[in-house]
Amino acid sequence: MTTVNAVPSLKKIRRSDAPPGPKRNIFKEIFAVVTAVIFILPIIWVVLSSFKPAGELFVFPPTILPAEPTFENYKIAVNTGNFGQYTLNTLFVAVTSMVLALITNSMAAFALAKFKFVGRDMLFLITLATLMIPLQVIMVPIF
């Protein structure tokens, strides 16, 4: 006579199978916060220093907050450079390249999706492969 155990045996959970608890994640979170602070501090320093007068920039020991905040540095930067022309040039290049890319890519996508032709799959693979190349690798030969 065989007996059937109605209650299945509970498998003992090993420590490696257990979900990570708060003690395991707290170190990752502390590391992430410390790393984020290290990376953001120079940006905060530059922004706060931009509001300092020229004489206060090279004072030792350096001050974190400007004693008398001023927009004089921004006035000099705008008046010295031709920011209006630079902005128009940037907008022209960005909008033109975006429109041309949209037109070209739309036509290529339509052709690859709707038409069956010799080499279509190879062309699609080459297109996907070029999308996987990082921008930094492509940028060097452009300039």
GROMACS .gro file of N, CA and C in nm:
model
  429
    1MET      N    1   0.083  -0.117   0.000
    1MET     CA    2   0.000   0.000   0.000
    1MET      C    3   0.088   0.124   0.000
    2THR      N    4   0.058   0.211  -0.091
    2THR     CA    5   0.137   0.333  -0.101
    2THR      C    6   0.058   0.449  -0.044
    3THR      N    7   0.130   0.535   0.018
    3THR     CA    8   0.065   0.655   0.074
    3THR      C    9   0.109   0.776  -0.006
    4VAL      N   10   0.017   0.864  -0.025
    4VAL     CA   11   0.046   0.987  -0.097
    4VAL      C   12   0.046   1.101   0.003
    5ASN      N   13   0.152   1.174   0.000
    5ASN     CA   14   0.163   1.287   0.091
    5ASN      C   15   0.084   1.403   0.032
    6ALA      N   16  -0.016   1.446   0.101
    6ALA     CA   17  -0.101   1.553   0.050
    6ALA      C   18  -0.033   1.689   0.058
    7VAL      N   19   0.061   1.701   0.147
    7VAL     CA   20   0.131   1.829   0.163
    7VAL      C   21   0.265   1.817   0.092
    8PRO      N   22   0.287   1.899  -0.010
    8PRO     CA   23   0.416   1.891  -0.079
    8PRO      C   24   0.528   1.936   0.013
    9SER      N   25   0.644   1.878  -0.006
    9SER     CA   26   0.756   1.916   0.078
    9SER      C   27   0.802   2.056   0.042
   10LEU      N   28   0.831   2.131   0.141
   10LEU     CA   29   0.877   2.268   0.118
   10LEU      C   30   1.026   2.266   0.090
   11LYS      N   31   1.061   2.316  -0.024
   11LYS     CA   32   1.202   2.319  -0.062
   11LYS      C   33   1.270   2.427   0.019
   12LYS      N   34   1.381   2.391   0.077
   12LYS     CA   35   1.454   2.489   0.155
   12LYS      C   36   1.516   2.592   0.060
   13ILE      N   37   1.490   2.718   0.087
   13ILE     CA   38   1.541   2.825   0.001
   13ILE      C   39   1.686   2.853   0.037
   14ARG      N   40   1.771   2.842  -0.064
   14ARG     CA   41   1.911   2.873  -0.042
   14ARG      C   42   1.929   3.023  -0.038
   15ARG      N   43   2.038   3.067   0.023
   15ARG     CA   44   2.065   3.210   0.037
   15ARG      C   45   2.082   3.275  -0.100
   16SER      N   46   2.139   3.204  -0.197
   16SER     CA   47   2.162   3.262  -0.329
   16SER      C   48   2.031   3.278  -0.406
   17ASP      N   49   1.928   3.198  -0.371
   17ASP     CA   50   1.799   3.207  -0.438
   17ASP      C   51   1.710   3.315  -0.377
   18ALA      N   52   1.744   3.359  -0.260
   18ALA     CA   53   1.660   3.458  -0.192
   18ALA      C   54   1.668   3.591  -0.264
   19PRO      N   55   1.557   3.661  -0.268
   19PRO     CA   56   1.560   3.793  -0.332
   19PRO      C   57   1.649   3.887  -0.251
   20PRO      N   58   1.712   3.982  -0.319
   20PRO     CA   59   1.800   4.072  -0.246
   20PRO      C   60   1.722   4.156  -0.146
   21GLY      N   61   1.773   4.161  -0.028
   21GLY     CA   62   1.707   4.237   0.078
   21GLY      C   63   1.755   4.380   0.082
   22PRO      N   64   1.705   4.455   0.178
   22PRO     CA   65   1.744   4.596   0.185
   22PRO      C   66   1.892   4.617   0.214
   23LYS      N   67   1.956   4.523   0.283
   23LYS     CA   68   2.098   4.539   0.312
   23LYS      C   69   2.182   4.529   0.186
   24ARG      N   70   2.140   4.447   0.090
   24ARG     CA   71   2.216   4.432  -0.034
   24ARG      C   72   2.199   4.554  -0.124
   25ASN      N   73   2.082   4.616  -0.126
   25ASN     CA   74   2.057   4.728  -0.216
   25ASN      C   75   2.105   4.861  -0.160
   26ILE      N   76   2.117   4.875  -0.030
   26ILE     CA   77   2.153   5.004   0.029
   26ILE      C   78   2.293   5.046  -0.013
   27PHE      N   79   2.384   4.951  -0.029
   27PHE     CA   80   2.519   4.986  -0.071
   27PHE      C   81   2.522   5.036  -0.215
   28LYS      N   82   2.442   4.973  -0.300
   28LYS     CA   83   2.433   5.019  -0.439
   28LYS      C   84   2.373   5.159  -0.445
   29GLU      N   85   2.273   5.184  -0.364
   29GLU     CA   86   2.210   5.316  -0.365
   29GLU      C   87   2.303   5.423  -0.311
   30ILE      N   88   2.375   5.392  -0.206
   30ILE     CA   89   2.471   5.488  -0.152
   30ILE      C   90   2.580   5.516  -0.255
   31PHE      N   91   2.629   5.413  -0.321
   31PHE     CA   92   2.730   5.431  -0.424
   31PHE      C   93   2.677   5.517  -0.538
   32ALA      N   94   2.553   5.494  -0.579
   32ALA     CA   95   2.493   5.572  -0.689
   32ALA      C   96   2.478   5.718  -0.649
   33VAL      N   97   2.436   5.745  -0.527
   33VAL     CA   98   2.418   5.884  -0.482
   33VAL      C   99   2.553   5.954  -0.473
   34VAL      N  100   2.653   5.887  -0.417
   34VAL     CA  101   2.786   5.948  -0.406
   34VAL      C  102   2.844   5.977  -0.544
   35THR      N  103   2.828   5.883  -0.637
   35THR     CA  104   2.877   5.904  -0.774
   35THR      C  105   2.804   6.020  -0.841
   36ALA      N  106   2.673   6.028  -0.822
   36ALA     CA  107   2.596   6.138  -0.882
   36ALA      C  108   2.640   6.272  -0.826
   37VAL      N  109   2.665   6.278  -0.696
   37VAL     CA  110   2.710   6.404  -0.634
   37VAL      C  111   2.847   6.443  -0.688
   38ILE      N  112   2.937   6.345  -0.704
   38ILE     CA  113   3.070   6.374  -0.757
   38ILE      C  114   3.061   6.430  -0.898
   39PHE      N  115   2.971   6.377  -0.979
   39PHE     CA  116   2.959   6.423  -1.116
   39PHE      C  117   2.886   6.557  -1.127
   40ILE      N  118   2.795   6.588  -1.036
   40ILE     CA  119   2.715   6.710  -1.047
   40ILE      C  120   2.784   6.830  -0.981
   41LEU      N  121   2.875   6.808  -0.888
   41LEU     CA  122   2.940   6.919  -0.818
   41LEU      C  123   3.015   7.015  -0.912
   42PRO      N  124   3.094   6.969  -1.009
   42PRO     CA  125   3.159   7.065  -1.099
   42PRO      C  126   3.061   7.150  -1.179
   43ILE      N  127   2.947   7.092  -1.217
   43ILE     CA  128   2.848   7.168  -1.291
   43ILE      C  129   2.787   7.277  -1.202
   44ILE      N  130   2.756   7.242  -1.078
   44ILE     CA  131   2.704   7.342  -0.985
   44ILE      C  132   2.807   7.450  -0.960
   45TRP      N  133   2.935   7.411  -0.946
   45TRP     CA  134   3.042   7.509  -0.924
   45TRP      C  135   3.052   7.608  -1.040
   46VAL      N  136   3.045   7.559  -1.162
   46VAL     CA  137   3.056   7.646  -1.279
   46VAL      C  138   2.937   7.742  -1.285
   47VAL      N  139   2.818   7.691  -1.260
   47VAL     CA  140   2.699   7.777  -1.265
   47VAL      C  141   2.706   7.883  -1.157
   48LEU      N  142   2.742   7.846  -1.035
   48LEU     CA  143   2.753   7.945  -0.928
   48LEU      C  144   2.866   8.044  -0.955
   49SER      N  145   2.976   7.998  -1.012
   49SER     CA  146   3.088   8.089  -1.042
   49SER      C  147   3.053   8.187  -1.153
   50SER      N  148   2.959   8.152  -1.239
   50SER     CA  149   2.922   8.244  -1.347
   50SER      C  150   2.853   8.368  -1.294
   51PHE      N  151   2.801   8.362  -1.174
   51PHE     CA  152   2.735   8.479  -1.114
   51PHE      C  153   2.830   8.561  -1.028
   52LYS      N  154   2.956   8.520  -1.017
   52LYS     CA  155   3.054   8.595  -0.937
   52LYS      C  156   3.120   8.702  -1.021
   53PRO      N  157   3.154   8.817  -0.960
   53PRO     CA  158   3.232   8.916  -1.033
   53PRO      C  159   3.374   8.864  -1.058
   54ALA      N  160   3.444   8.924  -1.153
   54ALA     CA  161   3.577   8.875  -1.192
   54ALA      C  162   3.674   8.869  -1.074
   55GLY      N  163   3.669   8.965  -0.985
   55GLY     CA  164   3.761   8.967  -0.872
   55GLY      C  165   3.737   8.855  -0.773
   56GLU      N  166   3.617   8.808  -0.764
   56GLU     CA  167   3.585   8.704  -0.667
   56GLU      C  168   3.617   8.563  -0.717
   57LEU      N  169   3.642   8.548  -0.846
   57LEU     CA  170   3.668   8.415  -0.901
   57LEU      C  171   3.799   8.356  -0.852
   58PHE      N  172   3.901   8.438  -0.829
   58PHE     CA  173   4.035   8.390  -0.796
   58PHE      C  174   4.074   8.415  -0.652
   59VAL      N  175   3.977   8.431  -0.565
   59VAL     CA  176   4.003   8.454  -0.423
   59VAL      C  177   4.038   8.321  -0.357
   60PHE      N  178   4.137   8.324  -0.265
   60PHE     CA  179   4.170   8.204  -0.189
   60PHE      C  180   4.144   8.230  -0.043
   61PRO      N  181   4.073   8.147   0.025
   61PRO     CA  182   4.003   8.027  -0.017
   61PRO      C  183   3.879   8.062  -0.101
   62PRO      N  184   3.845   7.977  -0.195
   62PRO     CA  185   3.732   8.008  -0.282
   62PRO      C  186   3.600   8.006  -0.206
   63THR      N  187   3.508   8.090  -0.249
   63THR     CA  188   3.375   8.093  -0.190
   63THR      C  189   3.280   8.013  -0.278
   64ILE      N  190   3.189   7.944  -0.215
   64ILE     CA  191   3.094   7.863  -0.292
   64ILE      C  192   2.985   7.952  -0.351
   65LEU      N  193   2.923   8.032  -0.268
   65LEU     CA  194   2.818   8.122  -0.315
   65LEU      C  195   2.877   8.260  -0.342
   66PRO      N  196   2.832   8.328  -0.446
   66PRO     CA  197   2.884   8.462  -0.473
   66PRO      C  198   2.837   8.560  -0.366
   67ALA      N  199   2.929   8.648  -0.323
   67ALA     CA  200   2.894   8.749  -0.222
   67ALA      C  201   2.791   8.846  -0.279
   68GLU      N  202   2.815   8.893  -0.402
   68GLU     CA  203   2.722   8.981  -0.470
   68GLU      C  204   2.694   8.924  -0.609
   69PRO      N  205   2.585   8.848  -0.624
   69PRO     CA  206   2.556   8.788  -0.755
   69PRO      C  207   2.536   8.894  -0.863
   70THR      N  208   2.592   8.869  -0.981
   70THR     CA  209   2.582   8.964  -1.090
   70THR      C  210   2.562   8.891  -1.222
   71PHE      N  211   2.494   8.956  -1.315
   71PHE     CA  212   2.475   8.901  -1.449
   71PHE      C  213   2.574   8.963  -1.548
   72GLU      N  214   2.675   9.031  -1.498
   72GLU     CA  215   2.771   9.100  -1.584
   72GLU      C  216   2.843   9.003  -1.677
   73ASN      N  217   2.878   8.886  -1.628
   73ASN     CA  218   2.947   8.788  -1.713
   73ASN      C  219   2.860   8.746  -1.832
   74TYR      N  220   2.730   8.733  -1.809
   74TYR     CA  221   2.639   8.696  -1.917
   74TYR      C  222   2.624   8.810  -2.018
   75LYS      N  223   2.620   8.933  -1.969
   75LYS     CA  224   2.612   9.048  -2.059
   75LYS      C  225   2.735   9.054  -2.149
   76ILE      N  226   2.853   9.032  -2.091
   76ILE     CA  227   2.978   9.035  -2.169
   76ILE      C  228   2.977   8.924  -2.273
   77ALA      N  229   2.933   8.805  -2.234
   77ALA     CA  230   2.933   8.691  -2.328
   77ALA      C  231   2.838   8.716  -2.445
   78VAL      N  232   2.721   8.771  -2.417
   78VAL     CA  233   2.623   8.796  -2.523
   78VAL      C  234   2.670   8.909  -2.614
   79ASN      N  235   2.728   9.013  -2.557
   79ASN     CA  236   2.772   9.127  -2.638
   79ASN      C  237   2.899   9.098  -2.716
   80THR      N  238   2.987   9.014  -2.663
   80THR     CA  239   3.113   8.983  -2.732
   80THR      C  240   3.088   8.891  -2.851
   81GLY      N  241   3.011   8.787  -2.831
   81GLY     CA  242   2.982   8.693  -2.939
   81GLY      C  243   2.857   8.735  -3.014
   82ASN      N  244   2.843   8.684  -3.133
   82ASN     CA  245   2.728   8.714  -3.217
   82ASN      C  246   2.625   8.603  -3.197
   83PHE      N  247   2.562   8.600  -3.078
   83PHE     CA  248   2.475   8.489  -3.040
   83PHE      C  249   2.351   8.477  -3.128
   84GLY      N  250   2.298   8.587  -3.174
   84GLY     CA  251   2.180   8.581  -3.261
   84GLY      C  252   2.209   8.506  -3.389
   85GLN      N  253   2.321   8.538  -3.454
   85GLN     CA  254   2.360   8.470  -3.578
   85GLN      C  255   2.393   8.324  -3.552
   86TYR      N  256   2.460   8.297  -3.440
   86TYR     CA  257   2.494   8.158  -3.406
   86TYR      C  258   2.368   8.075  -3.384
   87THR      N  259   2.269   8.134  -3.320
   87THR     CA  260   2.143   8.063  -3.295
   87THR      C  261   2.071   8.035  -3.426
   88LEU      N  262   2.066   8.134  -3.516
   88LEU     CA  263   2.001   8.112  -3.646
   88LEU      C  264   2.074   8.005  -3.727
   89ASN      N  265   2.207   8.007  -3.726
   89ASN     CA  266   2.283   7.904  -3.797
   89ASN      C  267   2.252   7.765  -3.743
   90THR      N  268   2.248   7.753  -3.611
   90THR     CA  269   2.219   7.624  -3.548
   90THR      C  270   2.080   7.576  -3.583
   91LEU      N  271   1.982   7.665  -3.576
   91LEU     CA  272   1.845   7.628  -3.612
   91LEU      C  273   1.835   7.586  -3.758
   92PHE      N  274   1.902   7.659  -3.847
   92PHE     CA  275   1.898   7.624  -3.989
   92PHE      C  276   1.954   7.484  -4.013
   93VAL      N  277   2.071   7.457  -3.956
   93VAL     CA  278   2.134   7.325  -3.976
   93VAL      C  279   2.048   7.215  -3.914
   94ALA      N  280   1.995   7.237  -3.794
   94ALA     CA  281   1.917   7.134  -3.726
   94ALA      C  282   1.787   7.105  -3.801
   95VAL      N  283   1.716   7.210  -3.839
   95VAL     CA  284   1.587   7.189  -3.907
   95VAL      C  285   1.607   7.128  -4.046
   96THR      N  286   1.706   7.177  -4.120
   96THR     CA  287   1.731   7.123  -4.254
   96THR      C  288   1.771   6.977  -4.248
   97SER      N  289   1.862   6.942  -4.159
   97SER     CA  290   1.905   6.802  -4.150
   97SER      C  291   1.791   6.713  -4.102
   98MET      N  292   1.706   6.763  -4.013
   98MET     CA  293   1.593   6.684  -3.965
   98MET      C  294   1.493   6.657  -4.078
   99VAL      N  295   1.461   6.760  -4.156
   99VAL     CA  296   1.365   6.744  -4.266
   99VAL      C  297   1.420   6.648  -4.371
  100LEU      N  298   1.546   6.666  -4.408
  100LEU     CA  299   1.607   6.577  -4.508
  100LEU      C  300   1.614   6.433  -4.458
  101ALA      N  301   1.647   6.415  -4.331
  101ALA     CA  302   1.653   6.280  -4.274
  101ALA      C  303   1.514   6.215  -4.271
  102LEU      N  304   1.413   6.292  -4.235
  102LEU     CA  305   1.278   6.238  -4.234
  102LEU      C  306   1.232   6.195  -4.374
  103ILE      N  307   1.259   6.279  -4.472
  103ILE     CA  308   1.218   6.246  -4.610
  103ILE      C  309   1.292   6.122  -4.659
  104THR      N  310   1.425   6.124  -4.645
  104THR     CA  311   1.506   6.012  -4.694
  104THR      C  312   1.472   5.882  -4.622
  105ASN      N  313   1.464   5.887  -4.490
  105ASN     CA  314   1.437   5.765  -4.413
  105ASN      C  315   1.297   5.713  -4.436
  106SER      N  316   1.201   5.801  -4.456
  106SER     CA  317   1.064   5.757  -4.484
  106SER      C  318   1.057   5.683  -4.617
  107MET      N  319   1.123   5.737  -4.718
  107MET     CA  320   1.122   5.670  -4.849
  107MET      C  321   1.195   5.535  -4.842
  108ALA      N  322   1.308   5.531  -4.771
  108ALA     CA  323   1.383   5.405  -4.758
  108ALA      C  324   1.301   5.301  -4.681
  109ALA      N  325   1.236   5.344  -4.575
  109ALA     CA  326   1.155   5.251  -4.496
  109ALA      C  327   1.038   5.197  -4.579
  110PHE      N  328   0.976   5.282  -4.657
  110PHE     CA  329   0.865   5.237  -4.742
  110PHE      C  330   0.914   5.135  -4.844
  111ALA      N  331   1.027   5.165  -4.906
  111ALA     CA  332   1.080   5.072  -5.007
  111ALA      C  333   1.118   4.939  -4.945
  112LEU      N  334   1.180   4.941  -4.828
  112LEU     CA  335   1.219   4.815  -4.764
  112LEU      C  336   1.099   4.737  -4.713
  113ALA      N  337   0.993   4.805  -4.675
  113ALA     CA  338   0.877   4.736  -4.620
  113ALA      C  339   0.783   4.683  -4.728
  114LYS      N  340   0.768   4.754  -4.838
  114LYS     CA  341   0.664   4.719  -4.935
  114LYS      C  342   0.714   4.647  -5.060
  115PHE      N  343   0.838   4.670  -5.099
  115PHE     CA  344   0.887   4.612  -5.225
  115PHE      C  345   0.979   4.494  -5.199
  116LYS      N  346   0.965   4.393  -5.283
  116LYS     CA  347   1.055   4.277  -5.278
  116LYS      C  348   1.155   4.292  -5.391
  117PHE      N  349   1.282   4.304  -5.358
  117PHE     CA  350   1.384   4.316  -5.461
  117PHE      C  351   1.509   4.243  -5.415
  118VAL      N  352   1.597   4.216  -5.511
  118VAL     CA  353   1.719   4.141  -5.482
  118VAL      C  354   1.809   4.226  -5.393
  119GLY      N  355   1.858   4.169  -5.284
  119GLY     CA  356   1.947   4.241  -5.195
  119GLY      C  357   1.876   4.321  -5.088
  120ARG      N  358   1.743   4.307  -5.080
  120ARG     CA  359   1.667   4.384  -4.982
  120ARG      C  360   1.707   4.349  -4.840
  121ASP      N  361   1.720   4.221  -4.811
  121ASP     CA  362   1.757   4.178  -4.676
  121ASP      C  363   1.898   4.222  -4.641
  122MET      N  364   1.990   4.213  -4.736
  122MET     CA  365   2.127   4.256  -4.711
  122MET      C  366   2.132   4.407  -4.685
  123LEU      N  367   2.057   4.484  -4.763
  123LEU     CA  368   2.051   4.629  -4.744
  123LEU      C  369   1.994   4.663  -4.607
  124PHE      N  370   1.893   4.588  -4.566
  124PHE     CA  371   1.835   4.610  -4.434
  124PHE      C  372   1.935   4.579  -4.324
  125LEU      N  373   2.009   4.470  -4.338
  125LEU     CA  374   2.111   4.434  -4.238
  125LEU      C  375   2.223   4.538  -4.232
  126ILE      N  376   2.264   4.589  -4.348
  126ILE     CA  377   2.367   4.692  -4.351
  126ILE      C  378   2.316   4.819  -4.282
  127THR      N  379   2.191   4.854  -4.308
  127THR     CA  380   2.132   4.971  -4.243
  127THR      C  381   2.129   4.953  -4.092
  128LEU      N  382   2.087   4.836  -4.046
  128LEU     CA  383   2.086   4.810  -3.901
  128LEU      C  384   2.227   4.813  -3.843
  129ALA      N  385   2.323   4.758  -3.916
  129ALA     CA  386   2.461   4.756  -3.867
  129ALA      C  387   2.518   4.897  -3.852
  130THR      N  388   2.486   4.984  -3.947
  130THR     CA  389   2.536   5.121  -3.936
  130THR      C  390   2.470   5.197  -3.822
  131LEU      N  391   2.349   5.160  -3.785
  131LEU     CA  392   2.284   5.224  -3.671
  131LEU      C  393   2.349   5.183  -3.539
  132MET      N  394   2.417   5.069  -3.538
  132MET     CA  395   2.479   5.021  -3.416
  132MET      C  396   2.618   5.080  -3.392
  133ILE      N  397   2.672   5.154  -3.486
  133ILE     CA  398   2.802   5.216  -3.469
  133ILE      C  399   2.786   5.339  -3.380
  134PRO      N  400   2.866   5.351  -3.274
  134PRO     CA  401   2.853   5.466  -3.185
  134PRO      C  402   2.883   5.598  -3.258
  135LEU      N  403   2.817   5.703  -3.215
  135LEU     CA  404   2.833   5.834  -3.277
  135LEU      C  405   2.977   5.885  -3.265
  136GLN      N  406   3.046   5.851  -3.156
  136GLN     CA  407   3.182   5.899  -3.137
  136GLN      C  408   3.276   5.844  -3.244
  137VAL      N  409   3.249   5.725  -3.292
  137VAL     CA  410   3.334   5.666  -3.397
  137VAL      C  411   3.308   5.735  -3.530
  138ILE      N  412   3.185   5.770  -3.557
  138ILE     CA  413   3.149   5.836  -3.682
  138ILE      C  414   3.192   5.983  -3.683
  139MET      N  415   3.192   6.047  -3.566
  139MET     CA  416   3.217   6.191  -3.556
  139MET      C  417   3.361   6.226  -3.597
  140VAL      N  418   3.459   6.142  -3.567
  140VAL     CA  419   3.599   6.175  -3.594
  140VAL      C  420   3.625   6.196  -3.743
  141PRO      N  421   3.582   6.108  -3.833
  141PRO     CA  422   3.609   6.132  -3.974
  141PRO      C  423   3.532   6.250  -4.034
  142ILE      N  424   3.421   6.288  -3.973
  142ILE     CA  425   3.342   6.399  -4.026
  142ILE      C  426   3.421   6.529  -4.016
  143PHE      N  427   3.494   6.546  -3.908
  143PHE     CA  428   3.568   6.670  -3.889
  143PHE      C  429   3.713   6.648  -3.927
   0.00000   0.00000   0.00000
